[in-house]
Amino acid sequence: MTGLTVRPLTGAMGAEIFGIDLAQPMDAAAFDRIHGALLDHGAIFFRAQTITPAQQLAFAGRWGEIHFHPHMKTLPDHPGVIEILKKEDDTNVFGENWHTDQIFTATPARVTMLYAKVVPAVGGDTLFADLHRAYDALSDGMKQMIAGLRTVNVYQTDKVRPAAMTPTMSGEPPKQYEHPLVRQHPETGRKGLYFCHRGITRRFVGMSEEESRPLLEQLLQHSTRPEFTCRFRWEVGSLAVWDNRRVLHYPVNDYYGHRRLMHRITVQGDPTS
């Protein structure tokens, strides 16, 4: 671990890690340090990495079994790696909302790993929000009110995505999955909010979408306040890892006319209740 350093990105969350080459074999002590940084900061970032899809899969596998998106294709030679491409003439980006990955599945993703292959000179940053800090900042009365609420989450089929990111659908209506609104982190024990934008988190169990919307929107506005967030500026060779059990993220769509190519892997998560 000689030279491995962890530098917080903001006062709220996120940290950059220096002094390690992810293309090289990693011993248990180094991975434990990196894993600990992820638990401490919610999202971690590496610069100037040159890795192949196979090496990215090997690193992701240190966190657990690879999670396969139910509606997106992966690279033919490297199952589990999704190529996220926004071409120069695309007006939309993939995942253009505050969200946590795969909440519309029974066991949502634990970790997401995103590696930058091609990025615009300026723009295309990703925002992150810490749902532990957001929960801690709620009043005691609000915590009591939401303690037993469960959300209904559905894959958003009507969302406009970049042309290269068209989902594969079976023709069957997407299944609905319930998760607790307040989730206890399985490794740290901390409580945090756990939900998405209302295109995916549709409502609370036992309530209509209309009844649920005001509270969901208020909680999303609260959770994404600047003091709970960080912003990462991508460079070619940057790699981000974030904990979907406590973090929302948002890709900024401010680089029309420029190409952006990323390789994404998600790691299978834990049951939420």
PDB file of C-alpha atoms in Angstrom:
ATOM      1  CA  MET A   1       0.000   0.000   0.000  1.00  0.00           C
ATOM      2  CA  THR A   2       3.043   2.257  -0.274  1.00  0.00           C
ATOM      3  CA  GLY A   3       1.875   5.638  -1.503  1.00  0.00           C
ATOM      4  CA  LEU A   4      -1.858   4.876  -1.395  1.00  0.00           C
ATOM      5  CA  THR A   5      -3.612   8.005  -0.150  1.00  0.00           C
ATOM      6  CA  VAL A   6      -7.267   8.934   0.303  1.00  0.00           C
ATOM      7  CA  ARG A   7      -8.172  12.601  -0.195  1.00  0.00           C
ATOM      8  CA  PRO A   8     -11.746  13.761   0.590  1.00  0.00           C
ATOM      9  CA  LEU A   9     -13.380  15.501  -2.356  1.00  0.00           C
ATOM     10  CA  THR A  10     -15.830  17.657  -0.380  1.00  0.00           C
ATOM     11  CA  GLY A  11     -16.943  18.059   3.206  1.00  0.00           C
ATOM     12  CA  ALA A  12     -20.073  16.038   2.466  1.00  0.00           C
ATOM     13  CA  MET A  13     -18.916  12.948   0.612  1.00  0.00           C
ATOM     14  CA  GLY A  14     -16.616  11.508  -2.025  1.00  0.00           C
ATOM     15  CA  ALA A  15     -12.853  10.919  -1.995  1.00  0.00           C
ATOM     16  CA  GLU A  16     -10.091  10.599  -4.570  1.00  0.00           C
ATOM     17  CA  ILE A  17      -7.604   7.747  -4.171  1.00  0.00           C
ATOM     18  CA  PHE A  18      -4.022   8.125  -5.356  1.00  0.00           C
ATOM     19  CA  GLY A  19      -0.996   5.867  -5.502  1.00  0.00           C
ATOM     20  CA  ILE A  20      -2.453   2.696  -6.984  1.00  0.00           C
ATOM     21  CA  ASP A  21      -2.484   1.168 -10.464  1.00  0.00           C
ATOM     22  CA  LEU A  22      -5.710  -0.782 -10.930  1.00  0.00           C
ATOM     23  CA  ALA A  23      -4.212  -2.732 -13.843  1.00  0.00           C
ATOM     24  CA  GLN A  24      -1.814  -4.445 -11.425  1.00  0.00           C
ATOM     25  CA  PRO A  25      -2.613  -7.257  -8.981  1.00  0.00           C
ATOM     26  CA  MET A  26      -3.994  -5.899  -5.699  1.00  0.00           C
ATOM     27  CA  ASP A  27      -3.342  -7.501  -2.325  1.00  0.00           C
ATOM     28  CA  ALA A  28      -5.986  -7.858   0.369  1.00  0.00           C
ATOM     29  CA  ALA A  29      -4.619  -5.000   2.463  1.00  0.00           C
ATOM     30  CA  ALA A  30      -4.869  -2.529  -0.430  1.00  0.00           C
ATOM     31  CA  PHE A  31      -8.408  -3.604  -1.279  1.00  0.00           C
ATOM     32  CA  ASP A  32      -9.452  -3.365   2.370  1.00  0.00           C
ATOM     33  CA  ARG A  33      -8.186   0.226   2.428  1.00  0.00           C
ATOM     34  CA  ILE A  34     -10.129   1.047  -0.749  1.00  0.00           C
ATOM     35  CA  HIS A  35     -13.260  -0.719   0.502  1.00  0.00           C
ATOM     36  CA  GLY A  36     -13.024   1.186   3.778  1.00  0.00           C
ATOM     37  CA  ALA A  37     -12.760   4.465   1.876  1.00  0.00           C
ATOM     38  CA  LEU A  38     -15.942   3.604  -0.032  1.00  0.00           C
ATOM     39  CA  LEU A  39     -17.812   2.910   3.215  1.00  0.00           C
ATOM     40  CA  ASP A  40     -16.492   6.149   4.725  1.00  0.00           C
ATOM     41  CA  HIS A  41     -17.137   8.452   1.762  1.00  0.00           C
ATOM     42  CA  GLY A  42     -19.918   6.833  -0.312  1.00  0.00           C
ATOM     43  CA  ALA A  43     -18.079   7.344  -3.621  1.00  0.00           C
ATOM     44  CA  ILE A  44     -14.401   7.022  -4.527  1.00  0.00           C
ATOM     45  CA  PHE A  45     -12.527   8.172  -7.619  1.00  0.00           C
ATOM     46  CA  PHE A  46      -9.296   7.131  -9.340  1.00  0.00           C
ATOM     47  CA  ARG A  47      -7.417   9.120 -11.987  1.00  0.00           C
ATOM     48  CA  ALA A  48      -5.194   8.185 -14.939  1.00  0.00           C
ATOM     49  CA  GLN A  49      -6.017   4.484 -15.011  1.00  0.00           C
ATOM     50  CA  THR A  50      -5.433   2.335 -18.088  1.00  0.00           C
ATOM     51  CA  ILE A  51      -7.496  -0.819 -17.706  1.00  0.00           C
ATOM     52  CA  THR A  52      -9.129  -3.342 -19.999  1.00  0.00           C
ATOM     53  CA  PRO A  53     -12.732  -4.538 -19.606  1.00  0.00           C
ATOM     54  CA  ALA A  54     -11.384  -7.771 -18.133  1.00  0.00           C
ATOM     55  CA  GLN A  55      -9.357  -5.848 -15.541  1.00  0.00           C
ATOM     56  CA  GLN A  56     -12.372  -3.696 -14.687  1.00  0.00           C
ATOM     57  CA  LEU A  57     -14.460  -6.853 -14.207  1.00  0.00           C
ATOM     58  CA  ALA A  58     -11.774  -8.338 -11.976  1.00  0.00           C
ATOM     59  CA  PHE A  59     -11.739  -5.211  -9.793  1.00  0.00           C
ATOM     60  CA  ALA A  60     -15.530  -5.128  -9.614  1.00  0.00           C
ATOM     61  CA  GLY A  61     -15.522  -8.791  -8.633  1.00  0.00           C
ATOM     62  CA  ARG A  62     -13.649  -7.923  -5.439  1.00  0.00           C
ATOM     63  CA  TRP A  63     -16.941  -6.451  -4.168  1.00  0.00           C
ATOM     64  CA  GLY A  64     -19.109  -9.395  -5.142  1.00  0.00           C
ATOM     65  CA  GLU A  65     -20.966 -11.096  -7.966  1.00  0.00           C
ATOM     66  CA  ILE A  66     -21.514  -9.054 -11.123  1.00  0.00           C
ATOM     67  CA  HIS A  67     -25.082  -7.747 -11.488  1.00  0.00           C
ATOM     68  CA  PHE A  68     -26.694  -7.956 -14.931  1.00  0.00           C
ATOM     69  CA  HIS A  69     -29.091  -5.215 -15.992  1.00  0.00           C
ATOM     70  CA  PRO A  70     -32.390  -6.833 -17.017  1.00  0.00           C
ATOM     71  CA  HIS A  71     -32.916  -4.547 -20.025  1.00  0.00           C
ATOM     72  CA  MET A  72     -29.481  -3.408 -21.284  1.00  0.00           C
ATOM     73  CA  LYS A  73     -26.995  -5.352 -23.408  1.00  0.00           C
ATOM     74  CA  THR A  74     -23.409  -5.867 -22.291  1.00  0.00           C
ATOM     75  CA  LEU A  75     -20.217  -6.198 -24.335  1.00  0.00           C
ATOM     76  CA  PRO A  76     -20.318  -9.549 -26.186  1.00  0.00           C
ATOM     77  CA  ASP A  77     -16.817 -10.560 -25.089  1.00  0.00           C
ATOM     78  CA  HIS A  78     -17.165  -9.194 -21.551  1.00  0.00           C
ATOM     79  CA  PRO A  79     -20.603  -9.964 -20.071  1.00  0.00           C
ATOM     80  CA  GLY A  80     -21.418  -7.499 -17.325  1.00  0.00           C
ATOM     81  CA  VAL A  81     -19.762  -4.470 -18.950  1.00  0.00           C
ATOM     82  CA  ILE A  82     -22.327  -2.012 -20.342  1.00  0.00           C
ATOM     83  CA  GLU A  83     -21.021   0.427 -22.945  1.00  0.00           C
ATOM     84  CA  ILE A  84     -22.658   3.789 -22.250  1.00  0.00           C
ATOM     85  CA  LEU A  85     -22.381   5.907 -25.370  1.00  0.00           C
ATOM     86  CA  LYS A  86     -23.680   9.401 -26.081  1.00  0.00           C
ATOM     87  CA  LYS A  87     -22.915  10.425 -29.640  1.00  0.00           C
ATOM     88  CA  GLU A  88     -22.319  13.970 -30.835  1.00  0.00           C
ATOM     89  CA  ASP A  89     -25.885  14.421 -32.105  1.00  0.00           C
ATOM     90  CA  ASP A  90     -27.654  12.875 -29.088  1.00  0.00           C
ATOM     91  CA  THR A  91     -29.671  15.320 -27.003  1.00  0.00           C
ATOM     92  CA  ASN A  92     -30.306  12.886 -24.132  1.00  0.00           C
ATOM     93  CA  VAL A  93     -27.994  11.123 -21.698  1.00  0.00           C
ATOM     94  CA  PHE A  94     -28.377   7.721 -20.075  1.00  0.00           C
ATOM     95  CA  GLY A  95     -29.865   7.970 -16.569  1.00  0.00           C
ATOM     96  CA  GLU A  96     -30.639  11.691 -16.663  1.00  0.00           C
ATOM     97  CA  ASN A  97     -32.274  11.860 -13.222  1.00  0.00           C
ATOM     98  CA  TRP A  98     -31.275  11.537  -9.600  1.00  0.00           C
ATOM     99  CA  HIS A  99     -31.274   7.771  -9.065  1.00  0.00           C
ATOM    100  CA  THR A 100     -29.689   4.733  -7.465  1.00  0.00           C
ATOM    101  CA  ASP A 101     -28.920   1.862  -9.826  1.00  0.00           C
ATOM    102  CA  GLN A 102     -31.246  -1.100 -10.236  1.00  0.00           C
ATOM    103  CA  ILE A 103     -33.764  -0.172  -7.517  1.00  0.00           C
ATOM    104  CA  PHE A 104     -36.367  -1.608  -9.904  1.00  0.00           C
ATOM    105  CA  THR A 105     -35.030  -5.141  -9.207  1.00  0.00           C
ATOM    106  CA  ALA A 106     -35.491  -7.504  -6.258  1.00  0.00           C
ATOM    107  CA  THR A 107     -31.882  -7.126  -5.053  1.00  0.00           C
ATOM    108  CA  PRO A 108     -30.629  -3.765  -6.358  1.00  0.00           C
ATOM    109  CA  ALA A 109     -26.986  -3.119  -7.181  1.00  0.00           C
ATOM    110  CA  ARG A 110     -24.520  -2.800  -4.325  1.00  0.00           C
ATOM    111  CA  VAL A 111     -21.750  -0.989  -6.167  1.00  0.00           C
ATOM    112  CA  THR A 112     -21.461   0.743  -9.533  1.00  0.00           C
ATOM    113  CA  MET A 113     -18.129   1.165 -11.290  1.00  0.00           C
ATOM    114  CA  LEU A 114     -17.862   3.628 -14.193  1.00  0.00           C
ATOM    115  CA  TYR A 115     -14.715   3.998 -16.333  1.00  0.00           C
ATOM    116  CA  ALA A 116     -14.148   6.890 -18.745  1.00  0.00           C
ATOM    117  CA  LYS A 117     -12.988   5.979 -22.259  1.00  0.00           C
ATOM    118  CA  VAL A 118     -13.938   9.169 -24.164  1.00  0.00           C
ATOM    119  CA  VAL A 119     -15.058  12.419 -22.518  1.00  0.00           C
ATOM    120  CA  PRO A 120     -15.771  15.976 -23.690  1.00  0.00           C
ATOM    121  CA  ALA A 121     -13.156  18.617 -22.949  1.00  0.00           C
ATOM    122  CA  VAL A 122     -15.677  20.361 -20.695  1.00  0.00           C
ATOM    123  CA  GLY A 123     -18.968  19.091 -19.302  1.00  0.00           C
ATOM    124  CA  GLY A 124     -20.413  15.666 -18.612  1.00  0.00           C
ATOM    125  CA  ASP A 125     -19.733  15.770 -14.868  1.00  0.00           C
ATOM    126  CA  THR A 126     -21.574  13.443 -12.496  1.00  0.00           C
ATOM    127  CA  LEU A 127     -23.238  14.650  -9.286  1.00  0.00           C
ATOM    128  CA  PHE A 128     -23.584  12.474  -6.179  1.00  0.00           C
ATOM    129  CA  ALA A 129     -25.773  12.895  -3.086  1.00  0.00           C
ATOM    130  CA  ASP A 130     -25.302  11.194   0.292  1.00  0.00           C
ATOM    131  CA  LEU A 131     -28.577   9.709   1.557  1.00  0.00           C
ATOM    132  CA  HIS A 132     -27.122   9.031   5.014  1.00  0.00           C
ATOM    133  CA  ARG A 133     -26.481  12.721   5.588  1.00  0.00           C
ATOM    134  CA  ALA A 134     -29.877  13.554   4.121  1.00  0.00           C
ATOM    135  CA  TYR A 135     -31.616  11.196   6.548  1.00  0.00           C
ATOM    136  CA  ASP A 136     -29.619  12.453   9.537  1.00  0.00           C
ATOM    137  CA  ALA A 137     -30.697  16.028   8.762  1.00  0.00           C
ATOM    138  CA  LEU A 138     -34.431  15.204   8.875  1.00  0.00           C
ATOM    139  CA  SER A 139     -36.427  16.266  11.941  1.00  0.00           C
ATOM    140  CA  ASP A 140     -37.340  13.628  14.510  1.00  0.00           C
ATOM    141  CA  GLY A 141     -40.981  14.046  13.541  1.00  0.00           C
ATOM    142  CA  MET A 142     -40.244  13.342   9.864  1.00  0.00           C
ATOM    143  CA  LYS A 143     -38.129  10.314  10.765  1.00  0.00           C
ATOM    144  CA  GLN A 144     -41.002   8.917  12.803  1.00  0.00           C
ATOM    145  CA  MET A 145     -43.514   9.564  10.037  1.00  0.00           C
ATOM    146  CA  ILE A 146     -41.528   7.790   7.293  1.00  0.00           C
ATOM    147  CA  ALA A 147     -40.105   4.972   9.420  1.00  0.00           C
ATOM    148  CA  GLY A 148     -42.479   2.274   8.171  1.00  0.00           C
ATOM    149  CA  LEU A 149     -43.016   3.442   4.601  1.00  0.00           C
ATOM    150  CA  ARG A 150     -42.188   1.174   1.679  1.00  0.00           C
ATOM    151  CA  THR A 151     -41.791   2.285  -1.933  1.00  0.00           C
ATOM    152  CA  VAL A 152     -43.022   0.729  -5.169  1.00  0.00           C
ATOM    153  CA  ASN A 153     -40.343   0.820  -7.896  1.00  0.00           C
ATOM    154  CA  VAL A 154     -40.790   0.085 -11.609  1.00  0.00           C
ATOM    155  CA  TYR A 155     -38.428   0.260 -14.596  1.00  0.00           C
ATOM    156  CA  GLN A 156     -39.185   3.388 -16.627  1.00  0.00           C
ATOM    157  CA  THR A 157     -40.044   2.251 -20.147  1.00  0.00           C
ATOM    158  CA  ASP A 158     -41.160   5.615 -21.557  1.00  0.00           C
ATOM    159  CA  LYS A 159     -37.937   7.503 -20.852  1.00  0.00           C
ATOM    160  CA  VAL A 160     -36.067   8.944 -23.856  1.00  0.00           C
ATOM    161  CA  ARG A 161     -32.493   7.628 -23.947  1.00  0.00           C
ATOM    162  CA  PRO A 162     -29.521   8.065 -26.316  1.00  0.00           C
ATOM    163  CA  ALA A 163     -29.950   6.136 -29.561  1.00  0.00           C
ATOM    164  CA  ALA A 164     -27.219   3.648 -28.671  1.00  0.00           C
ATOM    165  CA  MET A 165     -28.840   2.893 -25.290  1.00  0.00           C
ATOM    166  CA  THR A 166     -32.179   1.466 -26.404  1.00  0.00           C
ATOM    167  CA  PRO A 167     -33.330  -1.112 -23.815  1.00  0.00           C
ATOM    168  CA  THR A 168     -34.284  -4.658 -24.750  1.00  0.00           C
ATOM    169  CA  MET A 169     -37.822  -5.397 -23.566  1.00  0.00           C
ATOM    170  CA  SER A 170     -39.684  -8.694 -23.487  1.00  0.00           C
ATOM    171  CA  GLY A 171     -43.074  -7.155 -24.169  1.00  0.00           C
ATOM    172  CA  GLU A 172     -44.242  -7.999 -20.672  1.00  0.00           C
ATOM    173  CA  PRO A 173     -45.031  -5.071 -18.336  1.00  0.00           C
ATOM    174  CA  PRO A 174     -42.090  -4.383 -15.995  1.00  0.00           C
ATOM    175  CA  LYS A 175     -42.426  -5.962 -12.565  1.00  0.00           C
ATOM    176  CA  GLN A 176     -42.894  -3.847  -9.451  1.00  0.00           C
ATOM    177  CA  TYR A 177     -40.551  -4.190  -6.486  1.00  0.00           C
ATOM    178  CA  GLU A 178     -40.983  -2.901  -2.956  1.00  0.00           C
ATOM    179  CA  HIS A 179     -38.170  -1.525  -0.820  1.00  0.00           C
ATOM    180  CA  PRO A 180     -38.075   0.310   2.528  1.00  0.00           C
ATOM    181  CA  LEU A 181     -37.863   4.088   2.251  1.00  0.00           C
ATOM    182  CA  VAL A 182     -35.468   4.088   5.211  1.00  0.00           C
ATOM    183  CA  ARG A 183     -32.790   1.483   4.673  1.00  0.00           C
ATOM    184  CA  GLN A 184     -30.177   0.322   7.152  1.00  0.00           C
ATOM    185  CA  HIS A 185     -26.809  -0.132   5.496  1.00  0.00           C
ATOM    186  CA  PRO A 186     -25.850  -3.825   5.751  1.00  0.00           C
ATOM    187  CA  GLU A 187     -22.159  -3.112   6.426  1.00  0.00           C
ATOM    188  CA  THR A 188     -22.124   0.056   8.523  1.00  0.00           C
ATOM    189  CA  GLY A 189     -25.540  -0.132  10.202  1.00  0.00           C
ATOM    190  CA  ARG A 190     -26.270   3.518   9.376  1.00  0.00           C
ATOM    191  CA  LYS A 191     -29.771   4.509   8.320  1.00  0.00           C
ATOM    192  CA  GLY A 192     -30.412   6.418   5.129  1.00  0.00           C
ATOM    193  CA  LEU A 193     -33.128   7.261   2.670  1.00  0.00           C
ATOM    194  CA  TYR A 194     -33.465   4.844  -0.243  1.00  0.00           C
ATOM    195  CA  PHE A 195     -35.454   5.895  -3.298  1.00  0.00           C
ATOM    196  CA  CYS A 196     -35.255   7.371  -6.835  1.00  0.00           C
ATOM    197  CA  HIS A 197     -36.880  10.054  -8.922  1.00  0.00           C
ATOM    198  CA  ARG A 198     -40.609   9.439  -9.378  1.00  0.00           C
ATOM    199  CA  GLY A 199     -40.195   7.921 -12.838  1.00  0.00           C
ATOM    200  CA  ILE A 200     -38.956   4.800 -11.030  1.00  0.00           C
ATOM    201  CA  THR A 201     -40.042   5.208  -7.405  1.00  0.00           C
ATOM    202  CA  ARG A 202     -43.719   5.594  -8.248  1.00  0.00           C
ATOM    203  CA  ARG A 203     -45.488   5.626  -4.896  1.00  0.00           C
ATOM    204  CA  PHE A 204     -45.653   4.323  -1.351  1.00  0.00           C
ATOM    205  CA  VAL A 205     -47.244   0.978  -0.611  1.00  0.00           C
ATOM    206  CA  GLY A 206     -50.913   1.532   0.225  1.00  0.00           C
ATOM    207  CA  MET A 207     -50.980   4.997  -1.384  1.00  0.00           C
ATOM    208  CA  SER A 208     -51.664   6.297  -4.875  1.00  0.00           C
ATOM    209  CA  GLU A 209     -49.055   8.054  -7.014  1.00  0.00           C
ATOM    210  CA  GLU A 210     -50.907  11.338  -6.547  1.00  0.00           C
ATOM    211  CA  GLU A 211     -50.901  10.948  -2.767  1.00  0.00           C
ATOM    212  CA  SER A 212     -47.237   9.901  -2.705  1.00  0.00           C
ATOM    213  CA  ARG A 213     -45.851  12.574  -5.013  1.00  0.00           C
ATOM    214  CA  PRO A 214     -45.589  15.558  -2.607  1.00  0.00           C
ATOM    215  CA  LEU A 215     -43.559  13.652  -0.025  1.00  0.00           C
ATOM    216  CA  LEU A 216     -41.335  11.947  -2.608  1.00  0.00           C
ATOM    217  CA  GLU A 217     -40.572  15.260  -4.286  1.00  0.00           C
ATOM    218  CA  GLN A 218     -39.897  16.969  -0.960  1.00  0.00           C
ATOM    219  CA  LEU A 219     -37.497  14.197   0.088  1.00  0.00           C
ATOM    220  CA  LEU A 220     -35.669  14.328  -3.259  1.00  0.00           C
ATOM    221  CA  GLN A 221     -35.289  18.103  -3.042  1.00  0.00           C
ATOM    222  CA  HIS A 222     -34.017  17.732   0.534  1.00  0.00           C
ATOM    223  CA  SER A 223     -31.606  14.889  -0.311  1.00  0.00           C
ATOM    224  CA  THR A 224     -29.922  16.747  -3.176  1.00  0.00           C
ATOM    225  CA  ARG A 225     -29.184  19.957  -1.290  1.00  0.00           C
ATOM    226  CA  PRO A 226     -25.615  21.135  -2.059  1.00  0.00           C
ATOM    227  CA  GLU A 227     -24.350  20.377   1.434  1.00  0.00           C
ATOM    228  CA  PHE A 228     -25.057  16.656   0.911  1.00  0.00           C
ATOM    229  CA  THR A 229     -23.395  16.395  -2.511  1.00  0.00           C
ATOM    230  CA  CYS A 230     -20.173  16.266  -4.479  1.00  0.00           C
ATOM    231  CA  ARG A 231     -19.388  16.757  -8.183  1.00  0.00           C
ATOM    232  CA  PHE A 232     -16.866  14.751 -10.175  1.00  0.00           C
ATOM    233  CA  ARG A 233     -15.212  16.043 -13.344  1.00  0.00           C
ATOM    234  CA  TRP A 234     -14.239  13.219 -15.658  1.00  0.00           C
ATOM    235  CA  GLU A 235     -10.980  12.759 -17.536  1.00  0.00           C
ATOM    236  CA  VAL A 236     -10.008   9.904 -19.844  1.00  0.00           C
ATOM    237  CA  GLY A 237      -8.869   7.101 -17.533  1.00  0.00           C
ATOM    238  CA  SER A 238     -10.962   8.221 -14.561  1.00  0.00           C
ATOM    239  CA  LEU A 239     -12.786   5.481 -12.684  1.00  0.00           C
ATOM    240  CA  ALA A 240     -15.569   6.064 -10.156  1.00  0.00           C
ATOM    241  CA  VAL A 241     -16.976   3.572  -7.663  1.00  0.00           C
ATOM    242  CA  TRP A 242     -20.066   4.381  -5.625  1.00  0.00           C
ATOM    243  CA  ASP A 243     -22.239   2.669  -3.051  1.00  0.00           C
ATOM    244  CA  ASN A 244     -25.801   2.486  -4.375  1.00  0.00           C
ATOM    245  CA  ARG A 245     -27.096   1.606  -0.909  1.00  0.00           C
ATOM    246  CA  ARG A 246     -26.466   5.167   0.274  1.00  0.00           C
ATOM    247  CA  VAL A 247     -25.843   7.374  -2.777  1.00  0.00           C
ATOM    248  CA  LEU A 248     -27.899   8.976  -5.538  1.00  0.00           C
ATOM    249  CA  HIS A 249     -26.168  10.120  -8.731  1.00  0.00           C
ATOM    250  CA  TYR A 250     -27.041  12.406 -11.638  1.00  0.00           C
ATOM    251  CA  PRO A 251     -25.205  12.684 -15.003  1.00  0.00           C
ATOM    252  CA  VAL A 252     -25.121  16.297 -16.186  1.00  0.00           C
ATOM    253  CA  ASN A 253     -26.278  16.787 -19.790  1.00  0.00           C
ATOM    254  CA  ASP A 254     -24.269  19.864 -20.819  1.00  0.00           C
ATOM    255  CA  TYR A 255     -22.053  18.651 -23.662  1.00  0.00           C
ATOM    256  CA  TYR A 256     -24.186  18.514 -26.825  1.00  0.00           C
ATOM    257  CA  GLY A 257     -22.018  18.084 -29.911  1.00  0.00           C
ATOM    258  CA  HIS A 258     -19.418  16.009 -28.082  1.00  0.00           C
ATOM    259  CA  ARG A 259     -18.925  12.287 -27.699  1.00  0.00           C
ATOM    260  CA  ARG A 260     -18.810  10.477 -24.337  1.00  0.00           C
ATOM    261  CA  LEU A 261     -18.056   6.753 -23.930  1.00  0.00           C
ATOM    262  CA  MET A 262     -18.033   4.970 -20.572  1.00  0.00           C
ATOM    263  CA  HIS A 263     -17.821   1.355 -19.405  1.00  0.00           C
ATOM    264  CA  ARG A 264     -20.161   0.530 -16.522  1.00  0.00           C
ATOM    265  CA  ILE A 265     -20.331  -2.486 -14.230  1.00  0.00           C
ATOM    266  CA  THR A 266     -22.702  -3.054 -11.330  1.00  0.00           C
ATOM    267  CA  VAL A 267     -22.206  -5.509  -8.479  1.00  0.00           C
ATOM    268  CA  GLN A 268     -25.060  -7.616  -7.109  1.00  0.00           C
ATOM    269  CA  GLY A 269     -26.556  -6.178  -3.950  1.00  0.00           C
ATOM    270  CA  ASP A 270     -28.258  -7.414  -0.830  1.00  0.00           C
ATOM    271  CA  PRO A 271     -31.960  -7.883  -0.052  1.00  0.00           C
ATOM    272  CA  THR A 272     -33.327  -4.615   1.310  1.00  0.00           C
ATOM    273  CA  SER A 273     -35.478  -6.164   4.023  1.00  0.00           C
TER     274      SER A 273
END
